[in-house]
Short mmCIF file of C-alpha atoms and ligand atoms in Angstrom, two decimals:
data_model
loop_
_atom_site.label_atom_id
_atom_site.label_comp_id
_atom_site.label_asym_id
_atom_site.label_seq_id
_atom_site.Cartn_x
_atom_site.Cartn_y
_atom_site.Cartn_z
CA UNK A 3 145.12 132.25 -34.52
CA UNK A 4 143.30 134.47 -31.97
CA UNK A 5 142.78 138.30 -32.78
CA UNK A 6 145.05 140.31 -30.55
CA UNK A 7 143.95 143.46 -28.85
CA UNK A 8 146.88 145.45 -30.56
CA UNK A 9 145.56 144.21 -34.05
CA UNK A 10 145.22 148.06 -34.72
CA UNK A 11 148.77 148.95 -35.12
CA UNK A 12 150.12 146.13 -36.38
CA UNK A 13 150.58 144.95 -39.99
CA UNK A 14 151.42 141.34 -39.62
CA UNK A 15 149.97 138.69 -37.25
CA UNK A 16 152.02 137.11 -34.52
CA UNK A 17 154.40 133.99 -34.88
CA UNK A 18 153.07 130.88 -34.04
CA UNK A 19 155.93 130.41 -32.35
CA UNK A 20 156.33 134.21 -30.60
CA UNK A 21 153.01 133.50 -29.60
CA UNK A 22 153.95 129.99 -27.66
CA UNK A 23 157.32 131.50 -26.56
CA UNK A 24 155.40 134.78 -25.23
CA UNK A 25 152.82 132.67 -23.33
CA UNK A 26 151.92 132.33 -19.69
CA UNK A 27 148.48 130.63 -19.69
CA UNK A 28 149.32 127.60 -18.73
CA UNK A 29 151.08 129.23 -15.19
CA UNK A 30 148.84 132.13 -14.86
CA UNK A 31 145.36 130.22 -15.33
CA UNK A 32 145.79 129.44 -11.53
CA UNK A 33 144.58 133.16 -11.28
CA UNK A 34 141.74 133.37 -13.19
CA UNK A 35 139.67 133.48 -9.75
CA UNK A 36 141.69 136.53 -8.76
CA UNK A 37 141.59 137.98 -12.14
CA UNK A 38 137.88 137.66 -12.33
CA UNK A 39 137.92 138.97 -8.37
CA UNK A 40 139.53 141.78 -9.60
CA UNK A 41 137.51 142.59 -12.77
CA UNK A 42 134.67 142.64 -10.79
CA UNK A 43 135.19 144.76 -8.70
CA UNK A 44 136.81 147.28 -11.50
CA UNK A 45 133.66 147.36 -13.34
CA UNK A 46 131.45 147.83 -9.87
CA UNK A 47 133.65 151.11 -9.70
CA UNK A 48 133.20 151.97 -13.39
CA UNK A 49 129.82 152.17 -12.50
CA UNK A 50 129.72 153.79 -9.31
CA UNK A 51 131.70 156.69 -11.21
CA UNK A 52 129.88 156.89 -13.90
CA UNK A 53 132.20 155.87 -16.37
CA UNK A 54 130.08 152.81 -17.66
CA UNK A 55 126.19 152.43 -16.97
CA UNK A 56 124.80 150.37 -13.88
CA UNK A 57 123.06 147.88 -16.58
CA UNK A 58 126.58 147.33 -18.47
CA UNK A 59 128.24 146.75 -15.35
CA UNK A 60 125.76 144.18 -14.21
CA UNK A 61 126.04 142.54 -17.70
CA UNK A 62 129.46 142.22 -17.64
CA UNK A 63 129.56 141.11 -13.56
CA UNK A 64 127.09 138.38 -14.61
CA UNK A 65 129.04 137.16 -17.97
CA UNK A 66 132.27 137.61 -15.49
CA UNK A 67 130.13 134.88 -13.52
CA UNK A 68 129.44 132.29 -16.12
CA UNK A 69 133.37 132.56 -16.97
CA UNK A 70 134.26 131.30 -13.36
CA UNK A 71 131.91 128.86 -13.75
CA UNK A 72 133.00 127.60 -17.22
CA UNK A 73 136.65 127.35 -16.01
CA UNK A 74 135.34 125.70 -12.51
CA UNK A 75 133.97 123.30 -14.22
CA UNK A 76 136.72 122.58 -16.99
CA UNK A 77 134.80 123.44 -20.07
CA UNK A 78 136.91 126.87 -20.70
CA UNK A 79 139.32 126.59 -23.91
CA UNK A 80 142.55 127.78 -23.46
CA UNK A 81 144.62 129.36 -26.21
CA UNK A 82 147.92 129.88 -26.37
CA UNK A 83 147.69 132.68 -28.96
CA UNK A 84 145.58 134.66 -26.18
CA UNK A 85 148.95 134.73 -24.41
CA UNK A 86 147.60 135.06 -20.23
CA UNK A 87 144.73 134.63 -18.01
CA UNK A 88 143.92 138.27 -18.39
CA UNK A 89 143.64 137.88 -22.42
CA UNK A 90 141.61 134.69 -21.87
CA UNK A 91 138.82 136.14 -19.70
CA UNK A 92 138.09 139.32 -21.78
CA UNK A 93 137.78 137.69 -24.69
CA UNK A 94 135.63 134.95 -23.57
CA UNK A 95 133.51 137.98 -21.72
CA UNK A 96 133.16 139.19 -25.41
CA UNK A 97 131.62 135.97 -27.12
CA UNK A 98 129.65 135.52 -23.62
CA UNK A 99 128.11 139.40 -23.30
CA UNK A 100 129.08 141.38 -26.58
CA UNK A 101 130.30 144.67 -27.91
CA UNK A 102 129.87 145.98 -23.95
CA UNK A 103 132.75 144.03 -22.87
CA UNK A 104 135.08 146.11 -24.37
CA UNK A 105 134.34 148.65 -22.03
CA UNK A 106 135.50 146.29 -18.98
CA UNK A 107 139.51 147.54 -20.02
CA UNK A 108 138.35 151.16 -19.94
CA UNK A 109 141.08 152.72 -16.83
CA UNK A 110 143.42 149.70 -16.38
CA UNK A 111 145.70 147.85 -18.16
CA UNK A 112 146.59 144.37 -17.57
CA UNK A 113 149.69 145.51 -16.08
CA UNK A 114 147.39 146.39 -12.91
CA UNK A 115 146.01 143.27 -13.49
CA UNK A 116 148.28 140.79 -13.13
CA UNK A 117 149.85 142.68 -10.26
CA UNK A 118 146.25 142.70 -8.15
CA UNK A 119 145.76 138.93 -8.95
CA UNK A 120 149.51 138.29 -7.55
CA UNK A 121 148.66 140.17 -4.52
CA UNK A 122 145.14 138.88 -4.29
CA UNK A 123 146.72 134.81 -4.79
CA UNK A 124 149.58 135.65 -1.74
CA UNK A 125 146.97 137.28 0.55
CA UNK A 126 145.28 133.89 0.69
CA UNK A 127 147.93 131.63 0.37
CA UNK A 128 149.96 133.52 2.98
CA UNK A 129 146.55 132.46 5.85
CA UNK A 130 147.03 128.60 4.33
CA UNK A 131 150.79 128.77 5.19
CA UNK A 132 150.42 130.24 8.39
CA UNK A 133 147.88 127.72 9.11
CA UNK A 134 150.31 125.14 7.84
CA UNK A 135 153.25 126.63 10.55
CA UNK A 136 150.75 126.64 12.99
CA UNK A 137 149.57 122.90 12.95
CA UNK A 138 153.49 121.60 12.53
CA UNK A 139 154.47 124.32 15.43
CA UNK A 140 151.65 122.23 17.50
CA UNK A 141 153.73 118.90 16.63
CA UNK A 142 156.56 120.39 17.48
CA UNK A 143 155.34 121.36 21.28
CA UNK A 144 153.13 118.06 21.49
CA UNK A 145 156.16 116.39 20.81
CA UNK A 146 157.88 118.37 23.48
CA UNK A 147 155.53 117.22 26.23
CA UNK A 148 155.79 114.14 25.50
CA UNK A 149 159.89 114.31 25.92
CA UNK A 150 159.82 116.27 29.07
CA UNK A 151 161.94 113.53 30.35
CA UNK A 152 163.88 112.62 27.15
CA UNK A 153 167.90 113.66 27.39
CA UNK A 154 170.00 114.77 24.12
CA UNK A 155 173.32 115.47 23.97
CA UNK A 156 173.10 119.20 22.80
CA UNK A 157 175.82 119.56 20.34
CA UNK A 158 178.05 121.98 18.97
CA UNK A 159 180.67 121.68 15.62
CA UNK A 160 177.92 118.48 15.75
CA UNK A 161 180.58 117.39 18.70
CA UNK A 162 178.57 116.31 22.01
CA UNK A 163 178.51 119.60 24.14
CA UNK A 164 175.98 119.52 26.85
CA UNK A 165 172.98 117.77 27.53
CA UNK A 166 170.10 119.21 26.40
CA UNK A 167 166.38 118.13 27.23
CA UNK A 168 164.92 116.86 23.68
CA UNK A 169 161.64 119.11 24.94
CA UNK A 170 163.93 121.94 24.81
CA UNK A 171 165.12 121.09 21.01
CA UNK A 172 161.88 120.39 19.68
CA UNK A 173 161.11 123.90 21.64
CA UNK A 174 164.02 125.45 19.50
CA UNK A 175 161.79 124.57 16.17
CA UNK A 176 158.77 125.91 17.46
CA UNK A 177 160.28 129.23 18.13
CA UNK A 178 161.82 128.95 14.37
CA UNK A 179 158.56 127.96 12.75
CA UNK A 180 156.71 130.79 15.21
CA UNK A 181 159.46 133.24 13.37
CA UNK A 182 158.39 132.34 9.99
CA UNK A 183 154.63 132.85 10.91
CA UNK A 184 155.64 136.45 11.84
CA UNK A 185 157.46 136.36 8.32
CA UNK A 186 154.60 135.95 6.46
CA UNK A 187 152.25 137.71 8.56
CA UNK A 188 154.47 141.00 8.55
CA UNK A 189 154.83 140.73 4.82
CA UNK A 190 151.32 140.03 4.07
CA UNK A 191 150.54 144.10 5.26
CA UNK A 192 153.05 144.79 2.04
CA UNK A 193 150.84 142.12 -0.15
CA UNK A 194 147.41 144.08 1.03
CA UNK A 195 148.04 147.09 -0.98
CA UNK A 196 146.02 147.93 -3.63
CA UNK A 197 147.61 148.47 -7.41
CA UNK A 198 144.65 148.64 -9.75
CA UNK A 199 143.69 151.88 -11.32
CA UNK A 200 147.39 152.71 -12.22
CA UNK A 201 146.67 152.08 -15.94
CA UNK A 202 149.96 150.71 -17.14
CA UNK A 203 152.10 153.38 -15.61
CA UNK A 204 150.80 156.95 -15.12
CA UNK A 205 147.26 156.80 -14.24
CA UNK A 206 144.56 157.43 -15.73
CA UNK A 207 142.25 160.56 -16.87
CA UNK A 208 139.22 158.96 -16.11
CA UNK A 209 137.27 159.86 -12.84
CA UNK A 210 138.20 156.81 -11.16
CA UNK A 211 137.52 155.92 -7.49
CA UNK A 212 140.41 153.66 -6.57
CA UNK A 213 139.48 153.78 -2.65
CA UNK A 214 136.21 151.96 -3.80
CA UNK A 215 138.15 149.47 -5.47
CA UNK A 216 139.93 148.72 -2.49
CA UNK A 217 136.86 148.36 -0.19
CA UNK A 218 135.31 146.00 -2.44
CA UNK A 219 138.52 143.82 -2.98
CA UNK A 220 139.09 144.00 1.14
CA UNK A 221 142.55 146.06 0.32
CA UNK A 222 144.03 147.87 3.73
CA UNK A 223 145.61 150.28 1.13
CA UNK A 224 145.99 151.57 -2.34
CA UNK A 225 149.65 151.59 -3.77
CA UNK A 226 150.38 155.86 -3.86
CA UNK A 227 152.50 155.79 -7.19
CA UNK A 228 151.13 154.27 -10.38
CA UNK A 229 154.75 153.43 -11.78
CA UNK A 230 155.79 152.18 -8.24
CA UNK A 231 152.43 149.76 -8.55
CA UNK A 232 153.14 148.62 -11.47
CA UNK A 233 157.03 148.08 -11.39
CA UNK A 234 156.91 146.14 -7.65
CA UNK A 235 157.26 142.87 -6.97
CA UNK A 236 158.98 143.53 -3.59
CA UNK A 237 155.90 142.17 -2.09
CA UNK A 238 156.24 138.84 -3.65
CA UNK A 239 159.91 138.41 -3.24
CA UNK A 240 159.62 139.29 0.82
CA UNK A 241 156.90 136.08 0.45
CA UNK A 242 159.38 134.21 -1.29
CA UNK A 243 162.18 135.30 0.89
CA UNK A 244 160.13 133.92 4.21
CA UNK A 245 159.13 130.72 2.35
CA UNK A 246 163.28 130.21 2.06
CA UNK A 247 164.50 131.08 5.18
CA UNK A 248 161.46 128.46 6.78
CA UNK A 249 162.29 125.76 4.28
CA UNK A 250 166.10 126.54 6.00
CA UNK A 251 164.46 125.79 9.29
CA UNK A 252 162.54 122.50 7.98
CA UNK A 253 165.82 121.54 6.07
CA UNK A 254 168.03 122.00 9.34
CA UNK A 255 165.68 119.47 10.78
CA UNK A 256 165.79 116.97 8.04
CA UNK A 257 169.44 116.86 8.47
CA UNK A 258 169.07 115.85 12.36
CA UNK A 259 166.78 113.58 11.46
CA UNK A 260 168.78 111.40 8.81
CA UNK A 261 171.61 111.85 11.13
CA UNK A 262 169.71 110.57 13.97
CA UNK A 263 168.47 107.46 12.07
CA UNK A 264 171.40 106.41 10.91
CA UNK A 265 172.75 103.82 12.57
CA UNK A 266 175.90 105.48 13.56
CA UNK A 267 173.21 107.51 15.70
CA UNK A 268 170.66 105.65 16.27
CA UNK A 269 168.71 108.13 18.32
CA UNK A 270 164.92 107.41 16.30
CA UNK A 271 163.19 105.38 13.68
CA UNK A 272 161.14 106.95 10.84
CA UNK A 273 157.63 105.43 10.79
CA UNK A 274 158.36 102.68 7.96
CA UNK A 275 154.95 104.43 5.89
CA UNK A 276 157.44 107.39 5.49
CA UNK A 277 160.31 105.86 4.40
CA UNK A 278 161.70 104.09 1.68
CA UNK A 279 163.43 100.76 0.67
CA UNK A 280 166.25 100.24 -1.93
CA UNK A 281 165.52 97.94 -5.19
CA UNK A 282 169.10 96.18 -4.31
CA UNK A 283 169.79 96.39 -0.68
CA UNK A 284 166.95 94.47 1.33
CA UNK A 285 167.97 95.54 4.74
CA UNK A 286 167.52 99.13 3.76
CA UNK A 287 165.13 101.87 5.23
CA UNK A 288 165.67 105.38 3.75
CA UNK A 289 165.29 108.36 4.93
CA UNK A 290 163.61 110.05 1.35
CA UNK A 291 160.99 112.35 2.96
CA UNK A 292 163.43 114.15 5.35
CA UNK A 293 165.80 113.83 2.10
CA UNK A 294 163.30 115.65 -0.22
CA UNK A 295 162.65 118.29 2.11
CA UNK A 296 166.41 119.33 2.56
CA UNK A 297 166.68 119.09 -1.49
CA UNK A 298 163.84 121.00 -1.90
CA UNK A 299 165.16 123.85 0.35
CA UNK A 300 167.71 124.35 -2.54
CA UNK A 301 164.67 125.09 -5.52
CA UNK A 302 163.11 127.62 -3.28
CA UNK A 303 166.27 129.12 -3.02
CA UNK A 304 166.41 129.18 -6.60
CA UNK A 305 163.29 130.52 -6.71
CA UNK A 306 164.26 133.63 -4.45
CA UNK A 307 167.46 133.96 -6.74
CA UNK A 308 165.06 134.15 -9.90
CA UNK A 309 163.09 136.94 -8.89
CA UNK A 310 165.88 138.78 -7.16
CA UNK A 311 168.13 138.39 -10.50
CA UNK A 312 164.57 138.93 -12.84
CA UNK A 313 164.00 142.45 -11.21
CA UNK A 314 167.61 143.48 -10.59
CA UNK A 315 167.61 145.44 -13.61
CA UNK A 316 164.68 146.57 -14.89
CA UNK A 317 164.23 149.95 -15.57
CA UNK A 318 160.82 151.61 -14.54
CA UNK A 319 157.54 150.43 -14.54
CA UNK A 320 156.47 146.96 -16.16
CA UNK A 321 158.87 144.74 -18.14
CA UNK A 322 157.97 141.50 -19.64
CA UNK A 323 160.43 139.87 -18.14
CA UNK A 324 158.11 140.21 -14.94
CA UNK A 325 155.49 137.57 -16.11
CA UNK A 326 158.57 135.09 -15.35
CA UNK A 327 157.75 136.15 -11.46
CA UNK A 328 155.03 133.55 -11.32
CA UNK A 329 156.19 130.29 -11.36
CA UNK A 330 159.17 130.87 -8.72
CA UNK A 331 156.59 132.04 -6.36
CA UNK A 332 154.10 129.57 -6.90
CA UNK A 333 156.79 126.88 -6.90
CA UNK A 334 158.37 128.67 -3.29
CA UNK A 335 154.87 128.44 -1.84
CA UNK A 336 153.65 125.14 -2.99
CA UNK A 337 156.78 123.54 -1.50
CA UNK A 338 156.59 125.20 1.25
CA UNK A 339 153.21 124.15 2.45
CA UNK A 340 153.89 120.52 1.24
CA UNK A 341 156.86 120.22 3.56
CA UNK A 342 155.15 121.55 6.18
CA UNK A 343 152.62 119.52 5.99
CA UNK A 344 154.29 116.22 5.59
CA UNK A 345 156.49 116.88 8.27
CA UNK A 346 153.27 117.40 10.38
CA UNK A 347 152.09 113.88 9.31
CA UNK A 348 155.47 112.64 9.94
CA UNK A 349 156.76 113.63 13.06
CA UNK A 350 154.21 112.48 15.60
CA UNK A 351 154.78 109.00 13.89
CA UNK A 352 158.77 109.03 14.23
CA UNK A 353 159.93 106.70 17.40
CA UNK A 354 162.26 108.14 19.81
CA UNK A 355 165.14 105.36 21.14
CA UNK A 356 165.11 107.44 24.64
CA UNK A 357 167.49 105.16 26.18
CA UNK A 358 170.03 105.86 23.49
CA UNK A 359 169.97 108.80 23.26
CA UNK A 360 170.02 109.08 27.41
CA UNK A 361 173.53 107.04 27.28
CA UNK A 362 174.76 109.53 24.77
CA UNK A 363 173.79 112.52 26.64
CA UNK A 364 175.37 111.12 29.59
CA UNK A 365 178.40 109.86 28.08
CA UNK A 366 181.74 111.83 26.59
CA UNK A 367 182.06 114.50 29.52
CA UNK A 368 179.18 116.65 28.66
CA UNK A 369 179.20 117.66 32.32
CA UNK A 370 182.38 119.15 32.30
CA UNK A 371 181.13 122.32 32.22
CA UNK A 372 179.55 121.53 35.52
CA UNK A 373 182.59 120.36 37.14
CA UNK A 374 183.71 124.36 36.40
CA UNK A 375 180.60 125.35 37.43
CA UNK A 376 180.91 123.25 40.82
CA UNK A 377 184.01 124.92 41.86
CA UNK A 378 183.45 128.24 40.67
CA UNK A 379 180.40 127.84 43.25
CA UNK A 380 183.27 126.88 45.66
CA UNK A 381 185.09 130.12 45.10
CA UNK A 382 187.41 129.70 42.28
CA UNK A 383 187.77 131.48 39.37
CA UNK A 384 186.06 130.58 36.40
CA UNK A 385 188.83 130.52 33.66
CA UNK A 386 190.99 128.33 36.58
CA UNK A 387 187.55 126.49 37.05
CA UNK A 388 187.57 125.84 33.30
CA UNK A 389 191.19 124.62 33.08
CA UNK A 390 190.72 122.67 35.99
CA UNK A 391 187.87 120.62 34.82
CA UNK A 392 190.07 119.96 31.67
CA UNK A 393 192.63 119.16 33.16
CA UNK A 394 190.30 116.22 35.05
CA UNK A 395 188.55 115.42 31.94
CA UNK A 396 192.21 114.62 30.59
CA UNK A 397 193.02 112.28 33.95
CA UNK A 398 189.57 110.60 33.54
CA UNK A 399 190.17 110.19 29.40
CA UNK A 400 193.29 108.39 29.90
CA UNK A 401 191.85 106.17 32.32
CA UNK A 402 188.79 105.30 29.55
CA UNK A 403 186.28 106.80 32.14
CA UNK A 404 183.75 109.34 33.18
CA UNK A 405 184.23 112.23 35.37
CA UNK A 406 181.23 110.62 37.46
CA UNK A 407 183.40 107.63 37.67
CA UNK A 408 186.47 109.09 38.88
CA UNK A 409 187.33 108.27 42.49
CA UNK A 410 187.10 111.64 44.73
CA UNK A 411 190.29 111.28 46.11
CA UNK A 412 191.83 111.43 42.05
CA UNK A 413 189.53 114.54 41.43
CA UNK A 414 191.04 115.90 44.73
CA UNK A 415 194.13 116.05 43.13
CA UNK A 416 192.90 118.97 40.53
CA UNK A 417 191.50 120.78 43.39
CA UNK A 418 190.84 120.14 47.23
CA UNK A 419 187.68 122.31 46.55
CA UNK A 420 186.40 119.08 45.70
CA UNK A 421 183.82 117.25 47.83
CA UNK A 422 181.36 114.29 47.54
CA UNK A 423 178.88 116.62 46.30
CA UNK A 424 180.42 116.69 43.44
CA UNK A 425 178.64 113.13 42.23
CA UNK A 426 175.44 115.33 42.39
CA UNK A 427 176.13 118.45 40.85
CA UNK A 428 177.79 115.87 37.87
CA UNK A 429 174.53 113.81 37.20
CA UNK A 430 172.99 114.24 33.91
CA UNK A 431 169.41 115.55 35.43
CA UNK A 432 171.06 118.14 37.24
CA UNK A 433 173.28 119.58 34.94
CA UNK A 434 169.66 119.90 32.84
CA UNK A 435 168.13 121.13 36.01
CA UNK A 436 170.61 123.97 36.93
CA UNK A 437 170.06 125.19 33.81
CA UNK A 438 167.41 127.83 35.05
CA UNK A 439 168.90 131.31 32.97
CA UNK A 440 165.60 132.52 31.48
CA UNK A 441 166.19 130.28 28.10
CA UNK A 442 167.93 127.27 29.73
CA UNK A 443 166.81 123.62 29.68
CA UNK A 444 166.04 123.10 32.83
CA UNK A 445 162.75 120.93 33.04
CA UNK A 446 160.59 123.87 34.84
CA UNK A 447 161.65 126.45 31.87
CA UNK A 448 160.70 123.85 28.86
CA UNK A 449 157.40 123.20 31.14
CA UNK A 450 157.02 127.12 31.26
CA UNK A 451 157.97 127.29 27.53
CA UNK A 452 155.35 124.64 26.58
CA UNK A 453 152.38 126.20 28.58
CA UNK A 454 153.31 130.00 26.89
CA UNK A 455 153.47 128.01 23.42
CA UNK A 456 150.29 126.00 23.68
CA UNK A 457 148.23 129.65 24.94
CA UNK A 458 149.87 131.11 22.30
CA UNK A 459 148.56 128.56 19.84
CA UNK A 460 145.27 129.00 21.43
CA UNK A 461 145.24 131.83 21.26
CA UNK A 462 146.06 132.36 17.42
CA UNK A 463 143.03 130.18 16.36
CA UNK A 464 140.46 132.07 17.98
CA UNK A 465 141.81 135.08 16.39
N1 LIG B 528 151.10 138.09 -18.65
C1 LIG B 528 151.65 139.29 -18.19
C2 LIG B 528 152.46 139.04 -16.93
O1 LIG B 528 152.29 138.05 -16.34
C3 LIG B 528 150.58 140.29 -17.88
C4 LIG B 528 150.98 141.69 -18.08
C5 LIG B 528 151.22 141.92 -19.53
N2 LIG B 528 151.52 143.25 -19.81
C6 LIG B 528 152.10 143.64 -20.95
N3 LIG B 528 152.31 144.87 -21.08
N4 LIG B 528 152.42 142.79 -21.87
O2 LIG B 528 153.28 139.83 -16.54
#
């Protein structure tokens, strides 16, 4: 049983089992680069103010070294009677350098700690999710130039509305997925503050230099209220929070496309080395990965719901109950970037059944609106437009045909405005080309769209 820093005040050792039940080493390892990061750069500032010698603080820096190393390279023993990462280094730094490590803890407590490593973890895994948007936003506008040409019915109540380009829809994802890079990128200036220095809760009496600190961890800030730094996990939960609402997006697009490989739909095929079979049914191809993604959606949720419900009540600064912040956000992130990046393999692989999906965006009187729109052009009002194009669509249903396939003289009969040109304004390309309200689906807008996007994503690499 490992000898506890608090040994001083306490008459009785720890409980096996308090001391398994109170652990978080085997979550919290995933830190110890951060931790030692961190530690690092506390004792360059214990030096720099005087508080330890320049000689200590290169011992320790260099013991902090070998510790990296040790874990790097798997040979570190972990103990779950040492309770955390933060436990696990400092008393490894004492077997590795001596008596002088117990100077490393002098003006923190572990309280800043953890909360600097937390910060220090999402400031670099927020750049590998970005990254990860960023390379599935580039699938998302190859795969609209490639369907420049491609027609969808556009649907609403998931009832055939109007035809859509399928540029257009795969458009619609890039501007979700650009959304969630802003996310992350507007709540990484909230993760780049830094907390260490706040010594549990109210500071410390020691001349510390916690602007030093922050230089040499690459912080844009320090936190201005030690019990503020210590109590807030805001930071993590806004992370969290943008990791749910993208796995929303990704899980809004797994639904499309199961529904549009079903056969009911019928509108693509999943690349077979992304799908799976059943053990009974041989004709069966399955839709898991799309599947997964949308299940998975639901644990990050949970994940946001943990830490929202963990901090809801906790009274001012630090509360145990905050180590249980760390696996929700590792879990939200982790997902995250794995569905983004499978969907990245995925996607370019999926094949697109372009002439079904053509007859269903040109089928079931998606250009109704268009017959409105025709006479409205003519001079009529729009709500009489509107109910005379129903009433048409009504004739035509009856008659088990299109409004395109309606003789003129019958559409005549709903309104003399009515004229041959009415064949053109109802074909499927125009009703996508008249689309030009900044926005629409015309063809030249997605083109525009695309070009903007694909600067954009230029743009964001060099930068
Ligand atoms: N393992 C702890 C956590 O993750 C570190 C902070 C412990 N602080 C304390 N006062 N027990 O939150």
């Amino acid at each position: 049983m490992a000898d506890k820093p608090w040994d001083g005040r306490f008459a009785e050792k720890t409980d096996r089992s308090v001391e398994d039940f109170t652990a978080s080493i085997d979550v919290d390892r995933r830190l110890y680069a951060y931790d030692i990061e961190g530690s690092v750069a506390h004792c360059r500032m214990l030096a720099r103010t005087g508080i330890i010698t320049d000689e200590e603080a290169s011992e320790l820096i260099q013991g902090l070294g070998r510790i990296r190393r040790e874990i790097e390279h798997g040979d570190f023993e972990f103990d779950p009677g040492l309770e955390d990462i933060h436990m696990h280094i400092e008393t490894r730094l004492v077997q590795e350098v001596g008596k002088v490590a117990q100077k490393l803890h002098t003006a923190r407590s572990r309280n800043d700690q953890v909360a600097v490593d937390i910060r220090l973890y999402l400031r670099e895994e927020i750049l590998h999710i970005i990254a990860d948007l960023a390379a599935l936003r580039r699938v998302m506008v190859d795969l609209a130039k490639i369907h420049i040409d491609t027609v969808l019915p556009g649907y609403t109540h998931l009832q055939r509305a109007q035809p859509v380009l399928l540029a257009h829809h795969f458009m619609a994802y890039y501007e979700m997925l650009t959304r969630d890079g802003e996310r992350f990128r507007d709540a990484r200036r909230r993760v780049d503050v830094m907390p260490l220095g706040s010594a549990a809760l109210a500071g410390t009496t020691y001349p510390i230099d916690r602007d030093y600190t922050a230089e040499l961890l690459d912080f844009s800030e320090v936190s201005a209220n030690s019990l503020d730094a210590v109590a807030d996990r805001d930071f993590a939960i806004e992370c969290v929070s943008a990791a749910a609402i993208s796995m929303m997006h990704l899980s809004r697009c797994s639904e499309e496309l199961i529904l549009w490989s079903s056969a009911e739909f019928g509108f693509i095929d999943l690349p077979d080395a992304f799908a799976t079979g059943s053990s009974i049914m041989p004709q069966k191809k399955n839709p898991d990965v799309p599947e997964l993604v949308r299940g998975k959606t639901g644990r990050v949720y949970g994940d946001l719901m943990a830490l929202l419900s963990m901090m809801k009540a906790l009274p001012l600064a630090y509360n145990r109950d905050m180590q249980e912040d760390k696996e929700p956000i590792f879990d939200a992130l982790d997902t995250l970037s794995s569905c983004l990046r499978i969907y990245t393999k995925m996607l370019p692989r999926m094949r697109v059944n372009t002439e079904k999906m053509m007859a269903a965006g040109s089928s079931g009187y998606l250009n109704a609106t268009d017959l409105a729109d025709y006479l409205v052009n003519k001079g009529m009002a729009f709500r009489e437009a509107h109910n005379c194009a129903g009433r048409a669509v009504g004739h035509a249903f009856a008659k088990g045909k299109e409004l395109h396939e309606t003789d003129l003289d019958e559409l005549r009969g709903f309104s003399n405005l009515i004229q041959e040109d009415v064949y053109d304004a109802l074909q499927t390309r125009q009703t996508i080309d008249r689309r030009t309200s900044a926005g629409g689906t015309a063809t030249a807008n997605v083109r525009k769209a695309i070009e903007i996007a694909e600067k954009t994503l230029d743009g964001e690499v060099q930068t």
